[in-house]
PDB file of C-alpha atoms and ligand atoms in Angstrom:
ATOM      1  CA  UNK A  30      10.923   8.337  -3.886  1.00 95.00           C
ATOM      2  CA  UNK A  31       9.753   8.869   0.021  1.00 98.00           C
ATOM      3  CA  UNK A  32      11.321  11.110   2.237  1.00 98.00           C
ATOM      4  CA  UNK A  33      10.325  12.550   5.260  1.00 98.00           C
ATOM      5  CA  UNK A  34      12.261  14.379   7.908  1.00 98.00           C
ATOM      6  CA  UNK A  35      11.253  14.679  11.863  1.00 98.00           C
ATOM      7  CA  UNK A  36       7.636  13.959  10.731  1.00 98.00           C
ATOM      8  CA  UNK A  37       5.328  14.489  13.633  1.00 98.00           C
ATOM      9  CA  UNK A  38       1.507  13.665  13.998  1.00 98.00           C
ATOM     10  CA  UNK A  39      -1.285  14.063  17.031  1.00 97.00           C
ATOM     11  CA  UNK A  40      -4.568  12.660  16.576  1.00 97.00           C
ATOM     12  CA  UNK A  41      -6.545  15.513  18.410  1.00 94.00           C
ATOM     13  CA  UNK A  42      -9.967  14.380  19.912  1.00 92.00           C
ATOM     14  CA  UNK A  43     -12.642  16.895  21.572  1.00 92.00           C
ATOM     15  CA  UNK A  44      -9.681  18.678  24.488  1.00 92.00           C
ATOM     16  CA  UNK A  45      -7.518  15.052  23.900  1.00 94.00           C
ATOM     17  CA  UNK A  46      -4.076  15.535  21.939  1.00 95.00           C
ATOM     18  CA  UNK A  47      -2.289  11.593  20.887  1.00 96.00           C
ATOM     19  CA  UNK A  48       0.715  12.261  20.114  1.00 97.00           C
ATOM     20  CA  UNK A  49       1.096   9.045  18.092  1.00 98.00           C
ATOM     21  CA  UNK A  50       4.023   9.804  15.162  1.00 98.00           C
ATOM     22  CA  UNK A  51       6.811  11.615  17.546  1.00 98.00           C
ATOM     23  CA  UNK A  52       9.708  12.162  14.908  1.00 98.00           C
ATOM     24  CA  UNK A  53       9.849   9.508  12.034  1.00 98.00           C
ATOM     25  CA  UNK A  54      12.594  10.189   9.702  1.00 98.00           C
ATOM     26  CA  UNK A  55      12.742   7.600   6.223  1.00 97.00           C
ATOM     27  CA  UNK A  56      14.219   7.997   3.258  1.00 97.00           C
ATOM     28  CA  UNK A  57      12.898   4.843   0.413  1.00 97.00           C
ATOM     29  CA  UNK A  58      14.169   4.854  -2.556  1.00 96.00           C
ATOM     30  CA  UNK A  59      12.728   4.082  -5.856  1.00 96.00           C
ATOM     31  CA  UNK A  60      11.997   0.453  -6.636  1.00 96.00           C
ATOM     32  CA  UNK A  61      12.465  -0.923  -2.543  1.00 96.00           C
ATOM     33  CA  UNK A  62      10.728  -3.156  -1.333  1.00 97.00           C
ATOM     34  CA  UNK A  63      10.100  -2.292   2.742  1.00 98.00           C
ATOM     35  CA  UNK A  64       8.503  -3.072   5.473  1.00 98.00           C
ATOM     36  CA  UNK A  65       6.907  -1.436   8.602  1.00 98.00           C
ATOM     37  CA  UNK A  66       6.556  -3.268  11.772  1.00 97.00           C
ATOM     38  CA  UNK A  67       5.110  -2.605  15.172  1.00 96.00           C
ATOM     39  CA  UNK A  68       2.900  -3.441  17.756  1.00 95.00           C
ATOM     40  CA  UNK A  69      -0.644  -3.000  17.519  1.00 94.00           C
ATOM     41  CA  UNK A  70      -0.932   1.018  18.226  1.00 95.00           C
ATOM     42  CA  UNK A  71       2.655   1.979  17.278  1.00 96.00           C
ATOM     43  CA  UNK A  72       1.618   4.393  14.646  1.00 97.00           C
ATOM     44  CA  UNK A  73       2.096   1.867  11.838  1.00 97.00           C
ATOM     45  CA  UNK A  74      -1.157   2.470   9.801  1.00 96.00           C
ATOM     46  CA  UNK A  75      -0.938   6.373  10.793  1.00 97.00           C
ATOM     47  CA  UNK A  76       2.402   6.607   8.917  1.00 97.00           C
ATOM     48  CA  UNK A  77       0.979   5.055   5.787  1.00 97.00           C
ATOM     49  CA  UNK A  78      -1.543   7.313   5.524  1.00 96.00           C
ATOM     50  CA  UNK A  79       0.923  10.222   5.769  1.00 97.00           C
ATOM     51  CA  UNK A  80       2.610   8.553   2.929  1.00 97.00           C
ATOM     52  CA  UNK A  81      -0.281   7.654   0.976  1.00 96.00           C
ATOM     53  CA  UNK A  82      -1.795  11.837   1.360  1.00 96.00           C
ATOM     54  CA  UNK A  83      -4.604  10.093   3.414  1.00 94.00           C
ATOM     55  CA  UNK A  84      -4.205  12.141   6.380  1.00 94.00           C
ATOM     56  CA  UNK A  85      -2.018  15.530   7.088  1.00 94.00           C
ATOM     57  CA  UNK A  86       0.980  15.560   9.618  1.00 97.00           C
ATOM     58  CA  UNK A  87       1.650  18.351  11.762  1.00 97.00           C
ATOM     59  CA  UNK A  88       5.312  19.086  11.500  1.00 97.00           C
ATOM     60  CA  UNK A  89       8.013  17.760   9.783  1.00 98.00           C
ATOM     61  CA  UNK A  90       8.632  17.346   6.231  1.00 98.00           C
ATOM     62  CA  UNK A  91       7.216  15.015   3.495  1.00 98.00           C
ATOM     63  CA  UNK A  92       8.829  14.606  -0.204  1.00 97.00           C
ATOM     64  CA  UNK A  93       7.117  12.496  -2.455  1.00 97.00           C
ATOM     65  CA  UNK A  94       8.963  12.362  -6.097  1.00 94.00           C
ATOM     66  CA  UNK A  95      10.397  15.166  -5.388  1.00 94.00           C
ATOM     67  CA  UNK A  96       7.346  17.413  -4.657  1.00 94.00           C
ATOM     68  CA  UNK A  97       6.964  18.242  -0.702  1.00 96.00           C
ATOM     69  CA  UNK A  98       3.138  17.205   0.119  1.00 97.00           C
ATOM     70  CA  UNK A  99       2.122  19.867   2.698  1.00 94.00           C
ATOM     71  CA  UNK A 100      -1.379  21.212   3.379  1.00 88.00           C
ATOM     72  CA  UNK A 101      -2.062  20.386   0.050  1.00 91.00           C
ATOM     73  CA  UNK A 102      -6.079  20.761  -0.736  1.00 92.00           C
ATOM     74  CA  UNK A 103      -8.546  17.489  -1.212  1.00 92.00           C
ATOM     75  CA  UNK A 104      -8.633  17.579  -4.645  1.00 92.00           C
ATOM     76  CA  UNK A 105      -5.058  17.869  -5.162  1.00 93.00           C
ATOM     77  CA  UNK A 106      -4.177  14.616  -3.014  1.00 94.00           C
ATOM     78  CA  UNK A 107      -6.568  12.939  -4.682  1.00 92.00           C
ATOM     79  CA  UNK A 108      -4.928  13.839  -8.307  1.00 90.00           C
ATOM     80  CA  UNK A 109      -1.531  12.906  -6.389  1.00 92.00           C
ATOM     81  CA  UNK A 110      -2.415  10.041  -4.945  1.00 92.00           C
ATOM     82  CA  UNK A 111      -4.160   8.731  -8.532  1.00 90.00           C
ATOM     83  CA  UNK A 112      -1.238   9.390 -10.118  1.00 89.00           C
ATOM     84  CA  UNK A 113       0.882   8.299  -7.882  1.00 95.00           C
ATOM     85  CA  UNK A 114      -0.380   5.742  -5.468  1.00 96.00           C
ATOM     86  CA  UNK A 115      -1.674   2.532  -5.098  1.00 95.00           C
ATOM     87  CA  UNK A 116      -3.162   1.191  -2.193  1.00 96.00           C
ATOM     88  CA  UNK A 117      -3.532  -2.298  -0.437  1.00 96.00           C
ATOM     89  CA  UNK A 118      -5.524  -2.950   2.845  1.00 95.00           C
ATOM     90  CA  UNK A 119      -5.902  -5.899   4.948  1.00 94.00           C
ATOM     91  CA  UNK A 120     -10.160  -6.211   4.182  1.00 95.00           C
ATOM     92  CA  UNK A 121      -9.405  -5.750   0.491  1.00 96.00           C
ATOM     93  CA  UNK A 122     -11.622  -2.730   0.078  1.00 96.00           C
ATOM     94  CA  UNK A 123     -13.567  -4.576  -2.792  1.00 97.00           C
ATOM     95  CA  UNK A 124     -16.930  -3.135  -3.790  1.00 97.00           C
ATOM     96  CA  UNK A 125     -19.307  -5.965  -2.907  1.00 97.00           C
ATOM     97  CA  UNK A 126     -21.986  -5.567  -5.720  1.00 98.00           C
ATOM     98  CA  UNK A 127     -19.315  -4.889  -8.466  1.00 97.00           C
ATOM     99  CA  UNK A 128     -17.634  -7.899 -10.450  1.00 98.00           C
ATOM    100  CA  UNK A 129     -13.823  -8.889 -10.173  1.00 98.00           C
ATOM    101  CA  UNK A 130     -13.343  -6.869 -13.429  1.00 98.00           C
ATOM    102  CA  UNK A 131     -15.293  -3.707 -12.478  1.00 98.00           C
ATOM    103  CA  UNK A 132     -13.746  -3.378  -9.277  1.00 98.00           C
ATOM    104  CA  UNK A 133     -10.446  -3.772 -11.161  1.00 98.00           C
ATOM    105  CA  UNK A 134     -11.463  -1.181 -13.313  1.00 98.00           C
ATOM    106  CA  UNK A 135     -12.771   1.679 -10.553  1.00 95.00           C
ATOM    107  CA  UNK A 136      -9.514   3.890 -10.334  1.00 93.00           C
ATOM    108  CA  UNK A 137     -10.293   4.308 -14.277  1.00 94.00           C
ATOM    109  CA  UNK A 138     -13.844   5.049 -13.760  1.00 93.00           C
ATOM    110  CA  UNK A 139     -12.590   8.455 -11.378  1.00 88.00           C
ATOM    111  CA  UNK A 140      -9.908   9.130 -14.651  1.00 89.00           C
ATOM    112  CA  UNK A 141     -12.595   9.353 -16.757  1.00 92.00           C
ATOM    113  CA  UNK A 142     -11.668   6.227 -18.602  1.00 96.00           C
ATOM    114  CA  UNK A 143     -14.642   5.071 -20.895  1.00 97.00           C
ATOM    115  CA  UNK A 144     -16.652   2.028 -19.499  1.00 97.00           C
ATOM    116  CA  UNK A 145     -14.874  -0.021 -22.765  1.00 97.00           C
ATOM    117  CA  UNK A 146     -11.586   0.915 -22.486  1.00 98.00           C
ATOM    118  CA  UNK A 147     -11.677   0.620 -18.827  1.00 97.00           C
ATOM    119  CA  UNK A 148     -13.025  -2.754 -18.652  1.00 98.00           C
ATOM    120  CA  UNK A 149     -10.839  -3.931 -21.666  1.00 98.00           C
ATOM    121  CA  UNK A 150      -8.079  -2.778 -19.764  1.00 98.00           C
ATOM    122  CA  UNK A 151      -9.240  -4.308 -16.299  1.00 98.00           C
ATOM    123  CA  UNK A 152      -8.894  -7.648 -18.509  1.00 98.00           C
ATOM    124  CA  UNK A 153      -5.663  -7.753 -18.636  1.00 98.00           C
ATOM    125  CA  UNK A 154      -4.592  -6.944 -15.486  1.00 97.00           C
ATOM    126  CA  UNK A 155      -7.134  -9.598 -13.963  1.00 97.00           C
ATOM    127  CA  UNK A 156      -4.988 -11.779 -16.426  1.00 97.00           C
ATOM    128  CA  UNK A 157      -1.585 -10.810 -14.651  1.00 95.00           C
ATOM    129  CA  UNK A 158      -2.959 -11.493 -11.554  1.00 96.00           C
ATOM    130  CA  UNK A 159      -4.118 -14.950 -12.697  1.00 95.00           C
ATOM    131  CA  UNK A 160      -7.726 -14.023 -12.970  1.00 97.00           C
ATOM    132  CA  UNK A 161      -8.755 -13.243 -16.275  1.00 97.00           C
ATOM    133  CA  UNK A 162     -11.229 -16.523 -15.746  1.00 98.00           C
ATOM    134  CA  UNK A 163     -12.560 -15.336 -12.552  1.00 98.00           C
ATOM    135  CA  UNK A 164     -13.647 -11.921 -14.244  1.00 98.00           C
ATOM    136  CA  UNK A 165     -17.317 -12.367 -13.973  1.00 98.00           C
ATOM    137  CA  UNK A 166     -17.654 -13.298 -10.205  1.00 98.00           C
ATOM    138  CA  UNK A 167     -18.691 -10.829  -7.183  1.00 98.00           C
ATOM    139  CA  UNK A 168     -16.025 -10.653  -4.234  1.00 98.00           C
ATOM    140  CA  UNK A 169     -18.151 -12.712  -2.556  1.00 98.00           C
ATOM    141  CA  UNK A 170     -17.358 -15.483  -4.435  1.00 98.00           C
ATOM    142  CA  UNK A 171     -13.859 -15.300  -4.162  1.00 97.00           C
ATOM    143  CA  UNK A 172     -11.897 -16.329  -1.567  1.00 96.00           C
ATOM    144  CA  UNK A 173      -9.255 -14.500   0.826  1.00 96.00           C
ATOM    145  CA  UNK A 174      -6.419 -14.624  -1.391  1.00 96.00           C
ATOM    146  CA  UNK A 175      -7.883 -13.884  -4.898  1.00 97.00           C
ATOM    147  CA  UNK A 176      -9.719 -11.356  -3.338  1.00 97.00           C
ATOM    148  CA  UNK A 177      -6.386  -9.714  -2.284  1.00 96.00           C
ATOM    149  CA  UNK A 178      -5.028 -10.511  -6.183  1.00 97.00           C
ATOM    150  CA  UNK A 179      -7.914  -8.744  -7.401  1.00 98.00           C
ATOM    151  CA  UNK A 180      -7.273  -5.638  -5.240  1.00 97.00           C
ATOM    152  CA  UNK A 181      -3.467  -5.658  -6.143  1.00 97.00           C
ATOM    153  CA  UNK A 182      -4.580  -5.537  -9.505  1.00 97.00           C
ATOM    154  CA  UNK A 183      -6.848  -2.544  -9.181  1.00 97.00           C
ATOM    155  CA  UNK A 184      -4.156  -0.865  -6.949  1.00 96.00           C
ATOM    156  CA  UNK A 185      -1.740  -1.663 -10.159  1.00 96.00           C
ATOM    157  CA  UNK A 186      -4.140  -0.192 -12.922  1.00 96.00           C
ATOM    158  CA  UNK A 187      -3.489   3.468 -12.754  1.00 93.00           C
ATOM    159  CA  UNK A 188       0.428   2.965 -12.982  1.00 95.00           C
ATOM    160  CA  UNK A 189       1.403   3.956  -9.542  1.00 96.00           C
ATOM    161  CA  UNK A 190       5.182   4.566  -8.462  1.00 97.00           C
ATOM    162  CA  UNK A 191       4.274   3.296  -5.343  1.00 98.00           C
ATOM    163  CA  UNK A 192       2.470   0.696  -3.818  1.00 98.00           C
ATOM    164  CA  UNK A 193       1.102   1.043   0.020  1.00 98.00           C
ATOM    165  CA  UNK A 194      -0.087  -2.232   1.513  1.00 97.00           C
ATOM    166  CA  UNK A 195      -1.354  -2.177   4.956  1.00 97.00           C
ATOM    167  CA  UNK A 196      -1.559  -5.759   6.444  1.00 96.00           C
ATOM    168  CA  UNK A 197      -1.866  -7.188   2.869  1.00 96.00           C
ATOM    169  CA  UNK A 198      -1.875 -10.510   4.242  1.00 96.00           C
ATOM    170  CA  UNK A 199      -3.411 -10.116   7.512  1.00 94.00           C
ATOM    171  CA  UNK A 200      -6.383 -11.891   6.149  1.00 94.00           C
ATOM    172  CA  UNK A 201      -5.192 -14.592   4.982  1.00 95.00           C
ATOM    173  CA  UNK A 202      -3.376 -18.447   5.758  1.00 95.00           C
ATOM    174  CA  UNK A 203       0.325 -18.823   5.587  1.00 93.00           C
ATOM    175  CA  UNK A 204       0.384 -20.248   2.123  1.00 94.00           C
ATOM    176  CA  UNK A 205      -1.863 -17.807   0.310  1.00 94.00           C
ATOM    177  CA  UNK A 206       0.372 -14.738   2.213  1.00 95.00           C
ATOM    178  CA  UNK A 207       3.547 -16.586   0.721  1.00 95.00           C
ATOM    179  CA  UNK A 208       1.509 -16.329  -3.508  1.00 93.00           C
ATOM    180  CA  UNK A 209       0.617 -12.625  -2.044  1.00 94.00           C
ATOM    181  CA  UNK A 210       3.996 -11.958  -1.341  1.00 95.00           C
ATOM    182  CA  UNK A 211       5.235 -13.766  -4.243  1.00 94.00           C
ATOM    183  CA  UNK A 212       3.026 -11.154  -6.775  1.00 94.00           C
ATOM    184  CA  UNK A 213       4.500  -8.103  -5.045  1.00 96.00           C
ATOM    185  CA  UNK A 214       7.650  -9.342  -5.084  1.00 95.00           C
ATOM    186  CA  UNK A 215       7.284  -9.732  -9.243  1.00 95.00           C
ATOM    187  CA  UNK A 216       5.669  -6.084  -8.865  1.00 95.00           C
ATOM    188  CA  UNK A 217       8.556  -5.090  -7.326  1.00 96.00           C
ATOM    189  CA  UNK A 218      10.682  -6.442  -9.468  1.00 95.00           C
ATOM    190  CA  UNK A 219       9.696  -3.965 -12.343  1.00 94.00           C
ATOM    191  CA  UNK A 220       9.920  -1.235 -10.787  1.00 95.00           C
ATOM    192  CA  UNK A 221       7.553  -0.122  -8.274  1.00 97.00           C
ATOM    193  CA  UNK A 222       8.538   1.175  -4.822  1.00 97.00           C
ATOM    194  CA  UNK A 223       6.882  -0.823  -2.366  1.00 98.00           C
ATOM    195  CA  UNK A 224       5.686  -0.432   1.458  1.00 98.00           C
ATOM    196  CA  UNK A 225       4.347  -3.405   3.557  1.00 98.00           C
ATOM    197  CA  UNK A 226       3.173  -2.571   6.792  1.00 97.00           C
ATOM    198  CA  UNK A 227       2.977  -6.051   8.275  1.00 95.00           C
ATOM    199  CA  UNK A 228       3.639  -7.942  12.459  1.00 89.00           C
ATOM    200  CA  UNK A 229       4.493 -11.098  10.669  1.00 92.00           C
ATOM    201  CA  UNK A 230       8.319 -12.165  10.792  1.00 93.00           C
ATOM    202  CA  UNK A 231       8.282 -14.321   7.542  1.00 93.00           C
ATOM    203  CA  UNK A 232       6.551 -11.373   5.736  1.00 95.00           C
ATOM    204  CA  UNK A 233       9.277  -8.951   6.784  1.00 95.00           C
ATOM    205  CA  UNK A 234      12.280 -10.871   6.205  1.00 95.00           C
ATOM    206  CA  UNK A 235      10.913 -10.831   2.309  1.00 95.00           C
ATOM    207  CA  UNK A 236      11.618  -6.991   1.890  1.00 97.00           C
ATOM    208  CA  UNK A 237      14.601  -5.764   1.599  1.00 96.00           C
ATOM    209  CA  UNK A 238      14.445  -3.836   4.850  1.00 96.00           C
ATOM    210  CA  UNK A 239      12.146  -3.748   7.555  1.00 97.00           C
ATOM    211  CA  UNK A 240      11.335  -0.484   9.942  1.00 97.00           C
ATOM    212  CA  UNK A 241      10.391  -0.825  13.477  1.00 97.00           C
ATOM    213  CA  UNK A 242       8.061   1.484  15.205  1.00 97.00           C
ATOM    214  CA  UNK A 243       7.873   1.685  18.529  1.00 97.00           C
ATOM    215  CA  UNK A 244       5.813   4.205  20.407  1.00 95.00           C
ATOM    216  CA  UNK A 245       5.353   6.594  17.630  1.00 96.00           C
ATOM    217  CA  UNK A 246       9.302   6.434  16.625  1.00 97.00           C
ATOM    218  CA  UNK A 247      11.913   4.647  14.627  1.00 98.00           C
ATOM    219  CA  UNK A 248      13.247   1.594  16.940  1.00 97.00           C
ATOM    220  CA  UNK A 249      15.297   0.005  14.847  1.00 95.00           C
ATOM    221  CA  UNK A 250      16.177  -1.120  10.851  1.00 96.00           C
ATOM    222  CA  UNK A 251      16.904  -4.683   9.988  1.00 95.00           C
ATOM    223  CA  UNK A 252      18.205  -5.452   6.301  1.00 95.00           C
ATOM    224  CA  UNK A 253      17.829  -8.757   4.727  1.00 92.00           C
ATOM    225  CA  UNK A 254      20.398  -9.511   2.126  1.00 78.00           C
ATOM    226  CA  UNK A 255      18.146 -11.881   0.948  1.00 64.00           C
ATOM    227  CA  UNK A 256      14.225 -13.901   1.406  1.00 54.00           C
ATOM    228  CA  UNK A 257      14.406 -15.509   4.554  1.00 45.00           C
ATOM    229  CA  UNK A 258      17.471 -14.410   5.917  1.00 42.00           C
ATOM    230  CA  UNK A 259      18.790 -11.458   8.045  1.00 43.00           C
ATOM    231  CA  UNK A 260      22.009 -10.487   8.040  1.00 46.00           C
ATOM    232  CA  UNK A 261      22.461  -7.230   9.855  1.00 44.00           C
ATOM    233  CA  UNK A 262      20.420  -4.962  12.650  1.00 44.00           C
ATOM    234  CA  UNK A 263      21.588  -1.839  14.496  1.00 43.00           C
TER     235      UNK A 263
HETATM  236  P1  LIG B 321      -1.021   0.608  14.179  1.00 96.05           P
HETATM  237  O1  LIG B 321      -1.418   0.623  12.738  1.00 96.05           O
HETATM  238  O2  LIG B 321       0.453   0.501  14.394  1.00 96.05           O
HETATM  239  O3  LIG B 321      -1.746  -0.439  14.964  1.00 96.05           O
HETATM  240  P2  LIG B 321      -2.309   3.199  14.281  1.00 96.05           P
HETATM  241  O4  LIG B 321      -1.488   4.096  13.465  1.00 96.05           O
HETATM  242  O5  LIG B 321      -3.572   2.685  13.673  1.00 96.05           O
HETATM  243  O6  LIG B 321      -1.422   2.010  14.833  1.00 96.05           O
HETATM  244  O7  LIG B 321      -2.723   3.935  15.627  1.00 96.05           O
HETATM  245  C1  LIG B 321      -1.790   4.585  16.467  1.00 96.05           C
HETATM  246  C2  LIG B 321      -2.534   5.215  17.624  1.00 96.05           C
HETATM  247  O8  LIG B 321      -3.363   6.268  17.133  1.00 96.05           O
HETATM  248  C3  LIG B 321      -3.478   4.262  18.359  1.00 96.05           C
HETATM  249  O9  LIG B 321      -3.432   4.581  19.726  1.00 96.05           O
HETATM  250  C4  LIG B 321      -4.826   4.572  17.768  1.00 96.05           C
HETATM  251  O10 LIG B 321      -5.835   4.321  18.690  1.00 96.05           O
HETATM  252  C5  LIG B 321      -4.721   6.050  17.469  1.00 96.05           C
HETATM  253  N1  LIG B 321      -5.539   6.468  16.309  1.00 96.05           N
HETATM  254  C6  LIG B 321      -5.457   5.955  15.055  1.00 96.05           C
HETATM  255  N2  LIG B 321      -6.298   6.587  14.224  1.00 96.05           N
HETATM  256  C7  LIG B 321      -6.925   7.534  14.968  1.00 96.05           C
HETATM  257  C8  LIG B 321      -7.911   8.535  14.672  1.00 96.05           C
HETATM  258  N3  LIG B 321      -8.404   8.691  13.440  1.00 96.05           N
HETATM  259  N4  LIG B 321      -8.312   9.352  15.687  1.00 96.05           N
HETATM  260  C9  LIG B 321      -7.785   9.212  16.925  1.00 96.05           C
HETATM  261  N5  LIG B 321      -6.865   8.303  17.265  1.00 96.05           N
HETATM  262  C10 LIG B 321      -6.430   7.460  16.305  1.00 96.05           C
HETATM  263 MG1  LIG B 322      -2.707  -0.558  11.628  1.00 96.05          MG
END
């Protein structure tokens, strides 16, 4: 599903080059479940953007499905990532004056979707997140975690083969990370390839495999065999 070879990124500022992703290569496959760690700075966030056709990279290779994702044009990552793509952030990206269901429905708004159709089908993926009820309120009113549910479900309603989450839970308490987690794990579970770039232990050892960055490169891979328990590292 993801693959990327020697990928290599600088941030350049006025005559400043920051060399920040020095030669990541990943290969996920379809339907993982993984997750990115790091310290604060360790290129974490820059490498999901890479992934997510946010940002370009400067050398390397990127596959996505098959289809290399090079100095490809605005519009086109924007069709790709649609398509594609779904994306989780830490602040929930909710549009404050917009309802739980119209900010559910937004991706469908930028396909063109009728306002009916859209909002009919917002409905029912408020509903699998547990929100159907909740439909009517402004983000505002919500709190941390339903605010993440509601995003999840927007990130969810154009399809997407793969879900991007940076932080996802970085917002929130322990328990309301844990029902988070718990909803991408079900996600998962159909299907969908999924990235979690996360510094929390308990978060990590609830993907199948987590990456470590350190310093713009891969530092290590730890699998866990199963929730809550690792069982090899190199
Ligand atoms: P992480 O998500 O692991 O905390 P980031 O990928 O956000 O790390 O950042 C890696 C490094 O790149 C940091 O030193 C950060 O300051 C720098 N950086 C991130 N985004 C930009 C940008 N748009 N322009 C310049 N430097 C950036
Ligand atoms: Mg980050």
């Amino acid at each position: 599903m993801i693959s990327i070879k020697n990928l290599h990124k600088s941030y350049v500022t006025g005559n400043n080059s920051l060399h920040v992703l020095k030669g990541i290569s990943l290969e996920v496959e379809e339907g993982e479940m993984v997750s990115i760690m790091g310290a604060s700075g360790s290129g974490k966030s820059t490498l999901l953007n890479v992934l997510g056709i946010l940002d370009n990279y400067d050398s390397g290779e990127y596959h996505l499905n098959g289809m290399l994702i090079k100095d490809i044009n605005e519009t086109k990552a924007a069709q790709l990532r649609n398509r594609t793509i779904g994306f989780i952030f830490q602040s929930f990206n909710l549009i404050s004056f917009k309802n739980a269901m119209e900010n559910v429905a937004l991706p469908l708004y930028y396909q063109g979707v009728n306002r009916r159709k859209r909002n009919q089908i917002a409905m029912e993926y408020l509903d699998r997140v547990g929100l159907k009820d909740w439909w009517t309120h402004l983000p505002s009113e919500l709190s941390g975690g339903q605010k993440q549910r509601i995003a999840i479900a927007r990130s969810l309603i154009s399809k997407p083969k793969v879900i991007l989450a940076d932080e996802p839970t970085g917002a929130l308490d322990s328990v309301t990370s844990m029902e988070v987690m718990d909803l991408l794990q079900e996600i998962n579970n159909e299907g969908i390839t999924i990235l979690i770039v996360t510094h929390e232990h308990d978060i990590a050892l609830r993907t199948q495999r987590s990456i470590k960055l350190k310093d713009g490169i891969i530092e290590n891979i730890t699998y866990h065999q199963s929730p809550y328990k690792a069982v090899a590292s190199f």
